[in-house]
């Protein structure tokens, strides 16, 4: 079955954070939103059909992780990523951001040092600060259009008492898909300095040709016991609103600590529709995902070509994974907040301001290319016209 990703779907008046809150978020109703990380594509037909069938049952009582639920996660991780996980390792969460907050609460105490790597997904900072912990930043370096880890700086900060690390893999917003050698060196340092690694791998299925996502826990049995991997179908199949994630914790001690902390919140059971959608997506969504990645590659190629031809002063950090693209606007000479104001009020587009991703994000913007190409064409056209009028 061929998927029509070019089809436009009107998402207004559906409670869409992306489309219905422009005035509240950007101060203008008439902007084109290309920001928050959900796509403007319908989920796989198998997911829609599974949800309709479940809805028609008419009874929506409490549910629990059914055998099929766990089996679908286990099969997906093995078939897509070559990682054999066990049912007992999987702990349900309504989202990875809630899980990160819970993990900080479970494994740290106020004042503990927790490391991240900016520019990075902004809820990482908040999860650390929410619980009175200290943010330690191992800022990524940009060289020849590609971000890398400063391992010398990382080791110094590990040696200075970092409790654990929140890792983004693939990295949001810079689009890196970390290579085995990088992951193994990171793992070696975690073991040497007894740093627990929490890996947010929500974008791990969205990988372009020529790259491969390696779940951190798949590198070795030793590293699996020293890490926690956070996964979800939400970015892959556009299911974010169904709030279903899986936290994979091979270490039994860590798992019990986390589950005990979760029990304090009263979150025990998954959403019946989230569980239904996830199972259908993982079992029957492979062909849809393969077609999606072809379409996203086309969108990326279009963006790269058009920016290089019509907006050469803007540099594109070419992503290796995710449908998010990191754009370098520093050559325009605008301060970070003025840049955001310019894009909203002169170009009429809503992107994610780079400074929101922490140090190293100033002067950058994040654009979401998970949309029909006509929307991307319109958004880029608005930016190009506004820059030319500067």
Coordinates of C-alpha atoms in Angstrom, one line a residue:
X1 CA 0.0 0.0 0.0
X2 CA 1.4 3.4 -1.1
X3 CA 1.1 6.2 1.5
X4 CA 0.2 9.7 0.3
X5 CA 2.4 11.9 2.5
X6 CA 1.7 14.9 0.2
X7 CA -1.9 15.0 1.3
X8 CA -2.8 18.0 3.4
X9 CA -4.8 17.4 6.6
X10 CA -6.5 20.3 8.4
X11 CA -5.4 19.9 12.0
X12 CA -7.0 23.1 13.2
X13 CA -9.8 22.8 15.8
X14 CA -8.5 19.4 16.9
X15 CA -6.8 20.7 20.0
X16 CA -3.5 20.4 18.2
X17 CA -0.6 22.0 20.1
X18 CA 1.1 22.6 16.8
X19 CA -1.8 24.3 15.0
X20 CA -4.3 25.6 17.5
X21 CA -2.1 27.6 19.8
X22 CA -0.1 30.0 17.5
X23 CA -1.5 33.1 19.3
X24 CA -0.6 31.8 22.7
X25 CA 2.9 30.5 21.8
X26 CA 4.1 32.9 19.2
X27 CA 1.8 35.9 19.6
X28 CA 0.3 35.6 16.1
X29 CA -2.4 33.4 14.7
X30 CA -1.4 33.6 11.1
X31 CA 2.0 31.9 11.2
X32 CA 2.9 28.6 9.6
X33 CA 3.9 26.3 12.5
X34 CA 7.0 24.1 11.7
X35 CA 8.2 23.6 15.3
X36 CA 7.0 21.0 17.8
X37 CA 8.1 17.4 17.1
X38 CA 5.0 15.8 15.8
X39 CA 4.3 15.2 12.1
X40 CA 1.4 16.4 9.9
X41 CA 0.9 12.8 8.5
X42 CA -1.8 10.4 9.5
X43 CA -0.7 7.3 11.4
X44 CA -0.5 4.0 9.6
X45 CA -3.9 2.7 8.5
X46 CA -3.4 -0.4 10.6
X47 CA -3.2 1.8 13.7
X48 CA -6.3 3.7 12.7
X49 CA -8.2 0.5 12.1
X50 CA -7.1 -1.0 15.5
X51 CA -8.2 2.1 17.3
X52 CA -11.6 2.2 15.6
X53 CA -12.1 -1.5 16.4
X54 CA -11.2 -0.9 20.0
X55 CA -13.4 2.2 20.2
X56 CA -16.4 0.3 18.8
X57 CA -16.2 -2.2 21.7
X58 CA -17.7 0.6 23.8
X59 CA -16.1 -0.4 27.1
X60 CA -13.0 1.5 28.1
X61 CA -12.1 0.1 31.5
X62 CA -8.7 -0.3 33.2
X63 CA -6.2 -2.1 31.1
X64 CA -2.8 -3.6 31.8
X65 CA 0.2 -4.5 29.6
X66 CA -1.2 -7.5 27.7
X67 CA 1.0 -10.2 26.4
X68 CA 0.7 -8.8 22.9
X69 CA 1.8 -5.4 24.1
X70 CA 5.1 -6.7 25.5
X71 CA 5.6 -9.1 22.6
X72 CA 5.3 -6.3 20.1
X73 CA 8.0 -4.2 21.9
X74 CA 10.3 -7.1 22.2
X75 CA 9.9 -8.1 18.5
X76 CA 10.4 -4.5 17.3
X77 CA 13.6 -4.0 19.2
X78 CA 15.0 -7.2 17.9
X79 CA 13.9 -6.9 14.3
X80 CA 14.6 -3.2 13.9
X81 CA 17.6 -2.8 16.1
X82 CA 19.1 -6.2 16.8
X83 CA 18.6 -5.9 20.5
X84 CA 17.1 -8.9 22.4
X85 CA 15.3 -7.6 25.4
X86 CA 13.2 -9.4 28.0
X87 CA 9.7 -8.7 29.1
X88 CA 10.6 -8.0 32.7
X89 CA 12.9 -5.2 31.6
X90 CA 10.0 -3.1 30.2
X91 CA 8.3 -0.5 32.4
X92 CA 5.4 1.5 31.0
X93 CA 5.4 5.3 31.2
X94 CA 2.9 7.8 29.8
X95 CA 5.9 9.6 28.2
X96 CA 9.7 9.9 28.2
X97 CA 9.6 13.4 29.7
X98 CA 7.7 12.1 32.8
X99 CA 10.0 9.2 32.9
X100 CA 13.1 11.4 33.0
X101 CA 11.7 13.4 35.8
X102 CA 10.9 10.2 37.7
X103 CA 14.4 8.8 37.0
X104 CA 16.0 12.0 38.5
X105 CA 13.7 11.7 41.5
X106 CA 14.5 8.0 41.9
X107 CA 18.3 8.0 41.5
X108 CA 19.4 11.5 42.6
X109 CA 19.1 13.7 45.6
X110 CA 19.1 17.6 45.7
X111 CA 22.5 18.9 44.8
X112 CA 23.6 15.9 42.8
X113 CA 25.4 16.6 39.5
X114 CA 23.6 15.3 36.4
X115 CA 25.3 15.7 33.0
X116 CA 23.7 16.5 29.6
X117 CA 25.1 17.7 26.3
X118 CA 23.8 21.0 24.9
X119 CA 22.4 22.2 22.6
X120 CA 19.8 19.5 23.6
X121 CA 16.1 18.9 24.1
X122 CA 15.1 21.5 26.7
X123 CA 13.1 19.2 29.0
X124 CA 16.4 17.6 30.0
X125 CA 17.4 20.8 31.8
X126 CA 14.0 21.1 33.5
X127 CA 14.0 17.5 34.7
X128 CA 17.3 18.1 36.5
X129 CA 16.3 21.5 37.9
X130 CA 12.8 20.3 39.0
X131 CA 14.5 18.1 41.7
X132 CA 17.1 20.5 42.9
X133 CA 20.0 18.9 41.1
X134 CA 22.9 20.6 39.4
X135 CA 23.1 20.7 35.6
X136 CA 26.6 19.8 34.3
X137 CA 27.0 20.5 30.6
X138 CA 29.4 18.7 28.3
X139 CA 28.7 21.0 25.3
X140 CA 28.8 19.4 21.9
X141 CA 31.3 20.8 19.4
X142 CA 30.5 21.8 15.8
X143 CA 33.2 21.1 13.3
X144 CA 32.8 21.0 9.5
X145 CA 29.0 20.9 9.8
X146 CA 28.9 17.9 12.2
X147 CA 28.6 17.8 16.0
X148 CA 30.9 15.7 18.1
X149 CA 31.4 14.8 21.8
X150 CA 34.3 16.5 23.6
X151 CA 35.4 13.3 25.5
X152 CA 38.3 15.1 27.3
X153 CA 35.8 17.5 28.9
X154 CA 33.4 14.7 29.5
X155 CA 35.9 12.7 31.5
X156 CA 36.9 15.7 33.6
X157 CA 33.3 16.2 34.5
X158 CA 32.6 12.6 35.2
X159 CA 35.7 12.6 37.5
X160 CA 34.3 15.6 39.3
X161 CA 31.4 13.6 40.7
X162 CA 28.6 13.4 38.1
X163 CA 25.9 11.1 39.4
X164 CA 24.4 10.2 36.1
X165 CA 24.0 11.4 32.5
X166 CA 21.0 12.0 30.3
X167 CA 22.0 11.1 26.8
X168 CA 20.1 11.9 23.6
X169 CA 20.5 9.2 20.9
X170 CA 19.8 10.1 18.1
X171 CA 20.4 13.7 19.2
X172 CA 17.7 16.3 19.2
X173 CA 18.1 18.9 17.8
X174 CA 21.4 18.4 16.0
X175 CA 20.5 15.1 14.3
X176 CA 23.5 13.1 15.1
X177 CA 23.3 9.3 15.0
X178 CA 26.1 8.2 17.3
X179 CA 28.6 5.7 15.9
X180 CA 29.6 2.5 17.7
X181 CA 33.1 3.9 18.5
X182 CA 31.6 7.0 20.2
X183 CA 29.1 4.9 22.1
X184 CA 31.7 2.4 23.3
X185 CA 34.0 5.2 24.5
X186 CA 31.1 6.8 26.3
X187 CA 30.3 3.5 27.9
X188 CA 33.8 2.9 29.0
X189 CA 33.9 6.2 30.8
X190 CA 30.5 5.5 32.4
X191 CA 31.9 2.2 33.8
X192 CA 35.2 3.8 34.9
X193 CA 33.5 6.6 36.9
X194 CA 30.3 4.7 37.8
X195 CA 28.0 7.0 36.0
X196 CA 24.5 5.7 35.2
X197 CA 23.5 6.5 31.7
X198 CA 19.9 7.3 30.8
X199 CA 19.5 7.2 27.0
X200 CA 16.5 9.0 25.4
X201 CA 16.1 7.0 22.1
X202 CA 12.7 8.3 21.1
X203 CA 14.0 9.1 17.6
X204 CA 15.8 5.8 17.2
X205 CA 13.6 4.5 14.4
X206 CA 13.9 7.6 12.2
X207 CA 17.3 7.0 10.6
X208 CA 18.5 8.0 7.1
X209 CA 20.3 5.7 4.7
X210 CA 23.9 5.2 5.5
X211 CA 23.5 5.4 9.3
X212 CA 22.4 3.0 11.9
X213 CA 21.0 3.6 15.4
X214 CA 22.5 1.4 18.1
X215 CA 20.5 1.2 21.3
X216 CA 23.0 1.9 24.1
X217 CA 22.0 -1.3 26.0
X218 CA 22.7 -3.4 23.0
X219 CA 26.5 -2.7 23.0
X220 CA 27.3 -5.2 25.7
X221 CA 25.7 -7.0 28.7
X222 CA 27.8 -4.9 31.0
X223 CA 26.6 -1.6 29.5
X224 CA 23.0 -2.9 29.5
X225 CA 23.3 -3.4 33.3
X226 CA 24.6 0.2 33.6
X227 CA 22.1 2.0 31.6
X228 CA 18.4 2.8 31.1
X229 CA 16.9 3.1 27.6
X230 CA 13.8 5.2 26.9
X231 CA 11.8 4.3 23.8
X232 CA 8.3 5.1 22.4
X233 CA 6.4 4.7 19.1
X234 CA 5.3 8.4 19.4
X235 CA 7.8 10.0 17.0
X236 CA 8.1 7.0 14.7
X237 CA 4.4 6.7 14.0
X238 CA 3.1 10.1 15.0
X239 CA 1.3 8.9 18.2
X240 CA 2.6 11.4 20.7
X241 CA -0.9 12.4 21.9
X242 CA -1.6 8.8 23.0
X243 CA 1.2 9.0 25.6
X244 CA 2.7 5.6 25.6
X245 CA 6.4 5.0 26.2
X246 CA 8.5 2.1 27.4
X247 CA 11.5 2.4 29.7
X248 CA 13.8 -0.5 29.3
X249 CA 15.8 -1.3 32.5
X250 CA 17.8 -4.6 32.3
X251 CA 19.3 -4.1 35.8
X252 CA 16.9 -5.5 38.3
X253 CA 18.1 -3.3 41.1
X254 CA 17.6 -0.1 39.1
X255 CA 14.3 -1.4 37.8
X256 CA 12.9 -1.9 41.3
X257 CA 14.2 1.5 42.4
X258 CA 12.4 3.2 39.4
X259 CA 9.2 1.2 39.9
X260 CA 9.1 2.1 43.6
X261 CA 9.4 5.8 42.7
X262 CA 6.7 5.5 40.0
X263 CA 4.4 3.9 42.6
X264 CA 4.6 7.2 44.6
X265 CA 2.9 9.0 41.7
X266 CA 0.1 6.4 41.3
X267 CA 0.9 5.8 37.6
X268 CA 0.4 2.1 37.1
X269 CA -1.6 1.2 34.0
X270 CA -1.3 2.2 30.3
X271 CA -3.9 4.0 28.3
X272 CA -6.0 1.5 26.5
X273 CA -5.9 3.3 23.2
X274 CA -2.1 4.0 23.6
X275 CA -1.5 0.3 24.1
X276 CA -3.7 -0.6 21.2
X277 CA -2.0 1.9 18.8
X278 CA 1.5 0.9 19.9
X279 CA 0.9 -2.8 19.3
X280 CA -0.6 -2.2 15.9
X281 CA 2.2 0.2 14.9
X282 CA 5.0 -2.2 15.9
X283 CA 3.3 -5.2 14.3
X284 CA 2.1 -3.7 11.1
X285 CA 3.8 -0.4 10.6
X286 CA 7.0 -1.4 9.0
X287 CA 6.1 -0.7 5.4
X288 CA 4.6 2.7 6.4
X289 CA 7.8 3.7 8.2
X290 CA 10.0 2.7 5.3
X291 CA 7.9 4.9 3.0
X292 CA 8.0 7.7 5.5
X293 CA 11.8 7.7 5.6
X294 CA 11.9 7.9 1.8
X295 CA 9.6 10.9 1.9
X296 CA 11.5 12.6 4.7
X297 CA 14.7 12.1 2.7
X298 CA 13.0 13.9 -0.2
X299 CA 12.0 16.7 2.1
X300 CA 15.6 17.0 3.4
X301 CA 17.1 17.0 -0.1
X302 CA 14.6 19.7 -1.1
X303 CA 15.5 21.8 1.9
X304 CA 19.3 21.4 1.4
X305 CA 19.1 22.3 -2.3
X306 CA 16.8 25.3 -1.9
X307 CA 18.7 26.8 1.0
X308 CA 22.0 26.4 -0.8
X309 CA 20.7 28.1 -3.9
X310 CA 18.5 30.8 -2.4
X311 CA 19.8 31.3 1.1
X312 CA 23.5 30.5 1.2
X313 CA 24.2 32.5 4.3
X314 CA 22.1 30.0 6.3
X315 CA 23.9 26.8 7.1
X316 CA 22.1 23.5 7.4
X317 CA 23.4 21.0 9.8
X318 CA 22.5 17.9 7.8
X319 CA 20.7 15.4 10.1
X320 CA 21.6 11.7 10.2
X321 CA 18.3 10.9 11.9
X322 CA 15.0 12.5 13.1
X323 CA 12.7 14.7 11.1
X324 CA 14.1 17.8 12.8
X325 CA 16.7 20.0 11.1
X326 CA 19.1 22.4 12.9
X327 CA 19.6 25.7 11.0
X328 CA 22.5 28.1 11.6
X329 CA 21.3 31.7 11.2
X330 CA 24.3 33.3 12.9
X331 CA 25.5 34.9 9.6
X332 CA 22.5 37.3 9.8
X333 CA 24.0 39.0 12.8
X334 CA 20.8 39.1 14.8
X335 CA 20.8 38.4 18.5
X336 CA 19.0 35.2 19.4
X337 CA 15.7 36.7 20.6
X338 CA 15.7 39.2 17.7
X339 CA 16.1 36.2 15.3
X340 CA 13.1 34.5 16.7
X341 CA 11.1 37.7 16.5
X342 CA 12.2 38.2 12.9
X343 CA 11.1 34.7 11.9
X344 CA 7.7 35.0 13.6
X345 CA 6.8 38.6 12.7
X346 CA 8.6 39.1 9.4
X347 CA 8.7 35.6 7.9
X348 CA 5.5 34.4 9.5
X349 CA 6.9 31.0 10.5
X350 CA 7.1 29.3 13.9
X351 CA 10.3 27.4 14.5
X352 CA 12.0 26.4 17.7
X353 CA 14.4 29.1 18.9
X354 CA 17.8 27.6 19.3
X355 CA 18.6 29.4 22.6
X356 CA 15.9 27.2 24.2
X357 CA 18.2 24.2 23.7
X358 CA 20.8 25.7 26.0
X359 CA 24.4 26.8 25.5
X360 CA 25.5 26.5 21.9
X361 CA 22.0 27.0 20.6
X362 CA 22.1 30.7 20.2
X363 CA 21.7 31.9 16.6
X364 CA 20.2 28.5 15.5
X365 CA 16.6 27.4 14.9
X366 CA 15.0 24.0 14.6
X367 CA 12.6 23.3 11.8
X368 CA 10.3 20.2 11.5
X369 CA 10.3 18.7 8.0
X370 CA 7.7 16.0 9.0
X371 CA 5.1 17.6 6.9
X372 CA 3.7 17.6 3.3
X373 CA 6.3 19.1 1.0
X374 CA 4.0 21.9 0.0
X375 CA 4.0 23.2 3.6
X376 CA 7.8 22.9 3.7
X377 CA 8.0 24.8 0.4
X378 CA 5.7 27.6 1.7
X379 CA 7.7 27.8 5.0
X380 CA 11.1 28.1 3.2
X381 CA 9.7 30.6 0.8
X382 CA 8.6 32.8 3.6
X383 CA 12.0 32.6 5.3
X384 CA 13.8 33.3 2.0
X385 CA 11.7 36.3 1.1
X386 CA 12.1 37.8 4.6
X387 CA 15.9 37.4 4.6
X388 CA 16.2 39.0 1.2
X389 CA 14.3 42.0 2.6
X390 CA 16.7 42.5 5.5

